[in-house]
Amino acid sequence: MGRMTSAAWGGEGATPRRRAMLIGGGLALLGGAIALGEELSRPGSARAPRSRAPGHPDFTDALWVAASPGNYRVADRPADFPVELVVIHVTQADYATTVRLFEDPRHVAASHYVVRQNGQVTQMIRELDVAFHAGNRWYNNHSVGIEHEGFVTRPQDFTDAMYAQSARLTADVCHRYGIPVDRRHIIGHVEVPGTDHTDPGRFWDWERYMRLVGEARGTAGSRRA
């Protein structure tokens, strides 16, 4: 979410550069969208999800609420674009406001998932499709975007339940697409080239989060068929 031009969300101005490390503090603009779930995907699911059926999210037990088609582009990933990254966002709004914005075609932005402070994960865009969340066309094409309910200036918004469920979600995405669990492939919105956002901000505990993702990813790997 936030102050982005249409070109930034999908225009030709963005280039396929690898991410630049820009981690820092500061005030953030509105972020992207994020997800919820209780379990990792079943073994043998380390391939692209194919279903578009309502009520069948890509992440097990996620709540499905559809974003407006104006906030994403229909695609066939990873057949057309390999999924190589997970981008972590902070909503800069409460959950209800975030969902309402992602349902509004005039917003022209949304993430695949929104994770609430209570740990609930909501999927709003299929992983098959390209969400307008990163502010860079190449990164949009090649990533899954996860929003987290809260504000970058409020460390109390990043709850234990949120960290735990978001880590499970990210581990599940990495499992299915073969994405390495490291900071070159799991990045903050601030690290996307060309963006003017600063989320997830200085209070996001990357060390804790990556440890949790690694632990959950180990579980996913052990369950692979």
PDB file of N, CA and C in Angstrom, residues 75-134:
ATOM      1  N   ALA A  75      -1.779 -14.685 -13.851  1.00  0.00           N
ATOM      2  CA  ALA A  75      -0.572 -15.287 -14.417  1.00  0.00           C
ATOM      3  C   ALA A  75      -0.654 -16.802 -14.253  1.00  0.00           C
ATOM      4  N   ASP A  76       0.441 -17.473 -14.507  1.00  0.00           N
ATOM      5  CA  ASP A  76       0.515 -18.928 -14.374  1.00  0.00           C
ATOM      6  C   ASP A  76       1.874 -19.295 -13.798  1.00  0.00           C
ATOM      7  N   ARG A  77       2.165 -18.720 -12.640  1.00  0.00           N
ATOM      8  CA  ARG A  77       3.458 -18.978 -12.011  1.00  0.00           C
ATOM      9  C   ARG A  77       3.499 -20.390 -11.426  1.00  0.00           C
ATOM     10  N   PRO A  78       4.648 -21.043 -11.422  1.00  0.00           N
ATOM     11  CA  PRO A  78       5.951 -20.584 -11.907  1.00  0.00           C
ATOM     12  C   PRO A  78       6.224 -20.910 -13.368  1.00  0.00           C
ATOM     13  N   ALA A  79       5.203 -21.298 -14.131  1.00  0.00           N
ATOM     14  CA  ALA A  79       5.432 -21.605 -15.541  1.00  0.00           C
ATOM     15  C   ALA A  79       5.904 -20.374 -16.311  1.00  0.00           C
ATOM     16  N   ASP A  80       5.318 -19.205 -16.009  1.00  0.00           N
ATOM     17  CA  ASP A  80       5.728 -17.995 -16.723  1.00  0.00           C
ATOM     18  C   ASP A  80       6.792 -17.192 -15.970  1.00  0.00           C
ATOM     19  N   PHE A  81       6.726 -17.183 -14.624  1.00  0.00           N
ATOM     20  CA  PHE A  81       7.734 -16.495 -13.808  1.00  0.00           C
ATOM     21  C   PHE A  81       8.094 -17.391 -12.624  1.00  0.00           C
ATOM     22  N   PRO A  82       9.365 -17.772 -12.445  1.00  0.00           N
ATOM     23  CA  PRO A  82       9.735 -18.539 -11.258  1.00  0.00           C
ATOM     24  C   PRO A  82       9.551 -17.708  -9.993  1.00  0.00           C
ATOM     25  N   VAL A  83       9.057 -18.339  -8.938  1.00  0.00           N
ATOM     26  CA  VAL A  83       8.882 -17.664  -7.655  1.00  0.00           C
ATOM     27  C   VAL A  83      10.169 -17.843  -6.860  1.00  0.00           C
ATOM     28  N   GLU A  84      10.885 -16.743  -6.612  1.00  0.00           N
ATOM     29  CA  GLU A  84      12.228 -16.794  -6.043  1.00  0.00           C
ATOM     30  C   GLU A  84      12.365 -16.075  -4.708  1.00  0.00           C
ATOM     31  N   LEU A  85      11.377 -15.287  -4.309  1.00  0.00           N
ATOM     32  CA  LEU A  85      11.510 -14.416  -3.148  1.00  0.00           C
ATOM     33  C   LEU A  85      10.227 -14.382  -2.344  1.00  0.00           C
ATOM     34  N   VAL A  86      10.382 -14.075  -1.060  1.00  0.00           N
ATOM     35  CA  VAL A  86       9.266 -13.705  -0.197  1.00  0.00           C
ATOM     36  C   VAL A  86       9.542 -12.287   0.290  1.00  0.00           C
ATOM     37  N   VAL A  87       8.549 -11.402   0.156  1.00  0.00           N
ATOM     38  CA  VAL A  87       8.710 -10.009   0.577  1.00  0.00           C
ATOM     39  C   VAL A  87       7.816  -9.755   1.790  1.00  0.00           C
ATOM     40  N   ILE A  88       8.445  -9.274   2.862  1.00  0.00           N
ATOM     41  CA  ILE A  88       7.764  -9.011   4.127  1.00  0.00           C
ATOM     42  C   ILE A  88       7.345  -7.544   4.198  1.00  0.00           C
ATOM     43  N   HIS A  89       6.047  -7.333   4.472  1.00  0.00           N
ATOM     44  CA  HIS A  89       5.471  -5.991   4.571  1.00  0.00           C
ATOM     45  C   HIS A  89       4.840  -5.771   5.940  1.00  0.00           C
ATOM     46  N   VAL A  90       4.570  -4.510   6.258  1.00  0.00           N
ATOM     47  CA  VAL A  90       3.738  -4.130   7.396  1.00  0.00           C
ATOM     48  C   VAL A  90       2.635  -3.232   6.851  1.00  0.00           C
ATOM     49  N   THR A  91       1.404  -3.449   7.292  1.00  0.00           N
ATOM     50  CA  THR A  91       0.244  -2.819   6.661  1.00  0.00           C
ATOM     51  C   THR A  91       0.126  -1.316   6.891  1.00  0.00           C
ATOM     52  N   GLN A  92       0.613  -0.831   8.042  1.00  0.00           N
ATOM     53  CA  GLN A  92       0.365   0.556   8.438  1.00  0.00           C
ATOM     54  C   GLN A  92      -1.134   0.838   8.517  1.00  0.00           C
ATOM     55  N   ALA A  93      -1.873  -0.151   8.965  1.00  0.00           N
ATOM     56  CA  ALA A  93      -3.327  -0.067   9.125  1.00  0.00           C
ATOM     57  C   ALA A  93      -3.771  -1.286   9.910  1.00  0.00           C
ATOM     58  N   ASP A  94      -5.033  -1.278  10.350  1.00  0.00           N
ATOM     59  CA  ASP A  94      -5.553  -2.479  10.988  1.00  0.00           C
ATOM     60  C   ASP A  94      -5.991  -3.474   9.913  1.00  0.00           C
ATOM     61  N   TYR A  95      -6.360  -4.669  10.368  1.00  0.00           N
ATOM     62  CA  TYR A  95      -6.702  -5.748   9.427  1.00  0.00           C
ATOM     63  C   TYR A  95      -7.904  -5.385   8.560  1.00  0.00           C
ATOM     64  N   ALA A  96      -8.974  -4.884   9.176  1.00  0.00           N
ATOM     65  CA  ALA A  96     -10.189  -4.575   8.427  1.00  0.00           C
ATOM     66  C   ALA A  96      -9.936  -3.539   7.345  1.00  0.00           C
ATOM     67  N   THR A  97      -9.155  -2.514   7.673  1.00  0.00           N
ATOM     68  CA  THR A  97      -8.832  -1.483   6.691  1.00  0.00           C
ATOM     69  C   THR A  97      -8.003  -2.056   5.550  1.00  0.00           C
ATOM     70  N   THR A  98      -7.042  -2.906   5.878  1.00  0.00           N
ATOM     71  CA  THR A  98      -6.188  -3.520   4.857  1.00  0.00           C
ATOM     72  C   THR A  98      -7.014  -4.346   3.886  1.00  0.00           C
ATOM     73  N   VAL A  99      -7.881  -5.195   4.412  1.00  0.00           N
ATOM     74  CA  VAL A  99      -8.716  -6.026   3.541  1.00  0.00           C
ATOM     75  C   VAL A  99      -9.612  -5.159   2.671  1.00  0.00           C
ATOM     76  N   ARG A 100     -10.202  -4.134   3.251  1.00  0.00           N
ATOM     77  CA  ARG A 100     -11.075  -3.240   2.484  1.00  0.00           C
ATOM     78  C   ARG A 100     -10.316  -2.576   1.334  1.00  0.00           C
ATOM     79  N   LEU A 101      -9.089  -2.154   1.593  1.00  0.00           N
ATOM     80  CA  LEU A 101      -8.286  -1.537   0.545  1.00  0.00           C
ATOM     81  C   LEU A 101      -7.946  -2.525  -0.564  1.00  0.00           C
ATOM     82  N   PHE A 102      -7.618  -3.757  -0.199  1.00  0.00           N
ATOM     83  CA  PHE A 102      -7.246  -4.755  -1.202  1.00  0.00           C
ATOM     84  C   PHE A 102      -8.451  -5.238  -2.006  1.00  0.00           C
ATOM     85  N   GLU A 103      -9.646  -5.034  -1.469  1.00  0.00           N
ATOM     86  CA  GLU A 103     -10.874  -5.339  -2.215  1.00  0.00           C
ATOM     87  C   GLU A 103     -11.292  -4.197  -3.130  1.00  0.00           C
ATOM     88  N   ASP A 104     -10.648  -3.056  -3.003  1.00  0.00           N
ATOM     89  CA  ASP A 104     -11.001  -1.850  -3.766  1.00  0.00           C
ATOM     90  C   ASP A 104     -10.138  -1.761  -5.021  1.00  0.00           C
ATOM     91  N   PRO A 105     -10.712  -1.824  -6.224  1.00  0.00           N
ATOM     92  CA  PRO A 105      -9.901  -1.774  -7.450  1.00  0.00           C
ATOM     93  C   PRO A 105      -9.164  -0.462  -7.637  1.00  0.00           C
ATOM     94  N   ARG A 106      -9.611   0.586  -6.973  1.00  0.00           N
ATOM     95  CA  ARG A 106      -8.938   1.886  -7.100  1.00  0.00           C
ATOM     96  C   ARG A 106      -7.628   1.935  -6.328  1.00  0.00           C
ATOM     97  N   HIS A 107      -7.415   0.971  -5.449  1.00  0.00           N
ATOM     98  CA  HIS A 107      -6.187   0.966  -4.647  1.00  0.00           C
ATOM     99  C   HIS A 107      -4.965   0.598  -5.480  1.00  0.00           C
ATOM    100  N   VAL A 108      -5.138  -0.250  -6.464  1.00  0.00           N
ATOM    101  CA  VAL A 108      -4.088  -0.679  -7.403  1.00  0.00           C
ATOM    102  C   VAL A 108      -2.883  -1.276  -6.678  1.00  0.00           C
ATOM    103  N   ALA A 109      -3.129  -1.976  -5.591  1.00  0.00           N
ATOM    104  CA  ALA A 109      -2.059  -2.647  -4.851  1.00  0.00           C
ATOM    105  C   ALA A 109      -2.672  -3.654  -3.893  1.00  0.00           C
ATOM    106  N   ALA A 110      -1.976  -4.758  -3.704  1.00  0.00           N
ATOM    107  CA  ALA A 110      -2.384  -5.780  -2.734  1.00  0.00           C
ATOM    108  C   ALA A 110      -1.274  -6.808  -2.637  1.00  0.00           C
ATOM    109  N   SER A 111      -1.248  -7.535  -1.535  1.00  0.00           N
ATOM    110  CA  SER A 111      -0.318  -8.641  -1.360  1.00  0.00           C
ATOM    111  C   SER A 111      -1.069  -9.969  -1.402  1.00  0.00           C
ATOM    112  N   HIS A 112      -0.327 -11.039  -1.537  1.00  0.00           N
ATOM    113  CA  HIS A 112      -0.954 -12.361  -1.565  1.00  0.00           C
ATOM    114  C   HIS A 112      -1.611 -12.698  -0.230  1.00  0.00           C
ATOM    115  N   TYR A 113      -0.951 -12.325   0.860  1.00  0.00           N
ATOM    116  CA  TYR A 113      -1.395 -12.720   2.196  1.00  0.00           C
ATOM    117  C   TYR A 113      -1.394 -11.533   3.151  1.00  0.00           C
ATOM    118  N   VAL A 114      -2.253 -11.648   4.180  1.00  0.00           N
ATOM    119  CA  VAL A 114      -2.239 -10.727   5.321  1.00  0.00           C
ATOM    120  C   VAL A 114      -2.228 -11.563   6.594  1.00  0.00           C
ATOM    121  N   VAL A 115      -1.280 -11.273   7.488  1.00  0.00           N
ATOM    122  CA  VAL A 115      -1.195 -11.967   8.775  1.00  0.00           C
ATOM    123  C   VAL A 115      -1.625 -11.006   9.883  1.00  0.00           C
ATOM    124  N   ARG A 116      -2.604 -11.438  10.656  1.00  0.00           N
ATOM    125  CA  ARG A 116      -3.108 -10.601  11.745  1.00  0.00           C
ATOM    126  C   ARG A 116      -2.246 -10.753  12.994  1.00  0.00           C
ATOM    127  N   GLN A 117      -2.448  -9.843  13.941  1.00  0.00           N
ATOM    128  CA  GLN A 117      -1.713  -9.906  15.194  1.00  0.00           C
ATOM    129  C   GLN A 117      -2.065 -11.145  16.006  1.00  0.00           C
ATOM    130  N   ASN A 118      -3.264 -11.688  15.819  1.00  0.00           N
ATOM    131  CA  ASN A 118      -3.652 -12.900  16.544  1.00  0.00           C
ATOM    132  C   ASN A 118      -3.189 -14.172  15.841  1.00  0.00           C
ATOM    133  N   GLY A 119      -2.457 -14.039  14.726  1.00  0.00           N
ATOM    134  CA  GLY A 119      -1.924 -15.180  14.011  1.00  0.00           C
ATOM    135  C   GLY A 119      -2.776 -15.671  12.862  1.00  0.00           C
ATOM    136  N   GLN A 120      -3.971 -15.133  12.688  1.00  0.00           N
ATOM    137  CA  GLN A 120      -4.799 -15.542  11.566  1.00  0.00           C
ATOM    138  C   GLN A 120      -4.142 -15.125  10.250  1.00  0.00           C
ATOM    139  N   VAL A 121      -4.160 -16.024   9.288  1.00  0.00           N
ATOM    140  CA  VAL A 121      -3.623 -15.724   7.964  1.00  0.00           C
ATOM    141  C   VAL A 121      -4.758 -15.667   6.954  1.00  0.00           C
ATOM    142  N   THR A 122      -4.805 -14.621   6.171  1.00  0.00           N
ATOM    143  CA  THR A 122      -5.798 -14.463   5.113  1.00  0.00           C
ATOM    144  C   THR A 122      -5.090 -14.407   3.772  1.00  0.00           C
ATOM    145  N   GLN A 123      -5.521 -15.246   2.839  1.00  0.00           N
ATOM    146  CA  GLN A 123      -5.003 -15.170   1.468  1.00  0.00           C
ATOM    147  C   GLN A 123      -5.990 -14.393   0.615  1.00  0.00           C
ATOM    148  N   MET A 124      -5.471 -13.443  -0.173  1.00  0.00           N
ATOM    149  CA  MET A 124      -6.326 -12.597  -1.001  1.00  0.00           C
ATOM    150  C   MET A 124      -6.011 -12.710  -2.486  1.00  0.00           C
ATOM    151  N   ILE A 125      -4.850 -13.251  -2.829  1.00  0.00           N
ATOM    152  CA  ILE A 125      -4.450 -13.432  -4.226  1.00  0.00           C
ATOM    153  C   ILE A 125      -3.780 -14.787  -4.345  1.00  0.00           C
ATOM    154  N   ARG A 126      -4.093 -15.529  -5.396  1.00  0.00           N
ATOM    155  CA  ARG A 126      -3.452 -16.812  -5.630  1.00  0.00           C
ATOM    156  C   ARG A 126      -1.962 -16.622  -5.881  1.00  0.00           C
ATOM    157  N   GLU A 127      -1.168 -17.585  -5.415  1.00  0.00           N
ATOM    158  CA  GLU A 127       0.264 -17.535  -5.700  1.00  0.00           C
ATOM    159  C   GLU A 127       0.549 -17.692  -7.187  1.00  0.00           C
ATOM    160  N   LEU A 128      -0.373 -18.263  -7.924  1.00  0.00           N
ATOM    161  CA  LEU A 128      -0.252 -18.318  -9.383  1.00  0.00           C
ATOM    162  C   LEU A 128      -0.129 -16.926  -9.989  1.00  0.00           C
ATOM    163  N   ASP A 129      -0.783 -15.955  -9.363  1.00  0.00           N
ATOM    164  CA  ASP A 129      -0.935 -14.629  -9.946  1.00  0.00           C
ATOM    165  C   ASP A 129       0.077 -13.629  -9.386  1.00  0.00           C
ATOM    166  N   VAL A 130       0.261 -12.540 -10.093  1.00  0.00           N
ATOM    167  CA  VAL A 130       1.228 -11.507  -9.738  1.00  0.00           C
ATOM    168  C   VAL A 130       0.527 -10.399  -8.955  1.00  0.00           C
ATOM    169  N   ALA A 131       0.819 -10.304  -7.670  1.00  0.00           N
ATOM    170  CA  ALA A 131       0.258  -9.242  -6.835  1.00  0.00           C
ATOM    171  C   ALA A 131       1.059  -7.962  -7.015  1.00  0.00           C
ATOM    172  N   PHE A 132       0.366  -6.837  -6.998  1.00  0.00           N
ATOM    173  CA  PHE A 132       1.037  -5.534  -7.081  1.00  0.00           C
ATOM    174  C   PHE A 132       1.382  -5.091  -5.651  1.00  0.00           C
ATOM    175  N   HIS A 133       2.526  -5.557  -5.156  1.00  0.00           N
ATOM    176  CA  HIS A 133       2.849  -5.314  -3.750  1.00  0.00           C
ATOM    177  C   HIS A 133       4.233  -4.732  -3.522  1.00  0.00           C
ATOM    178  N   ALA A 134       5.168  -4.945  -4.424  1.00  0.00           N
ATOM    179  CA  ALA A 134       6.560  -4.610  -4.145  1.00  0.00           C
ATOM    180  C   ALA A 134       6.994  -3.255  -4.687  1.00  0.00           C
TER     181      ALA A 134
END
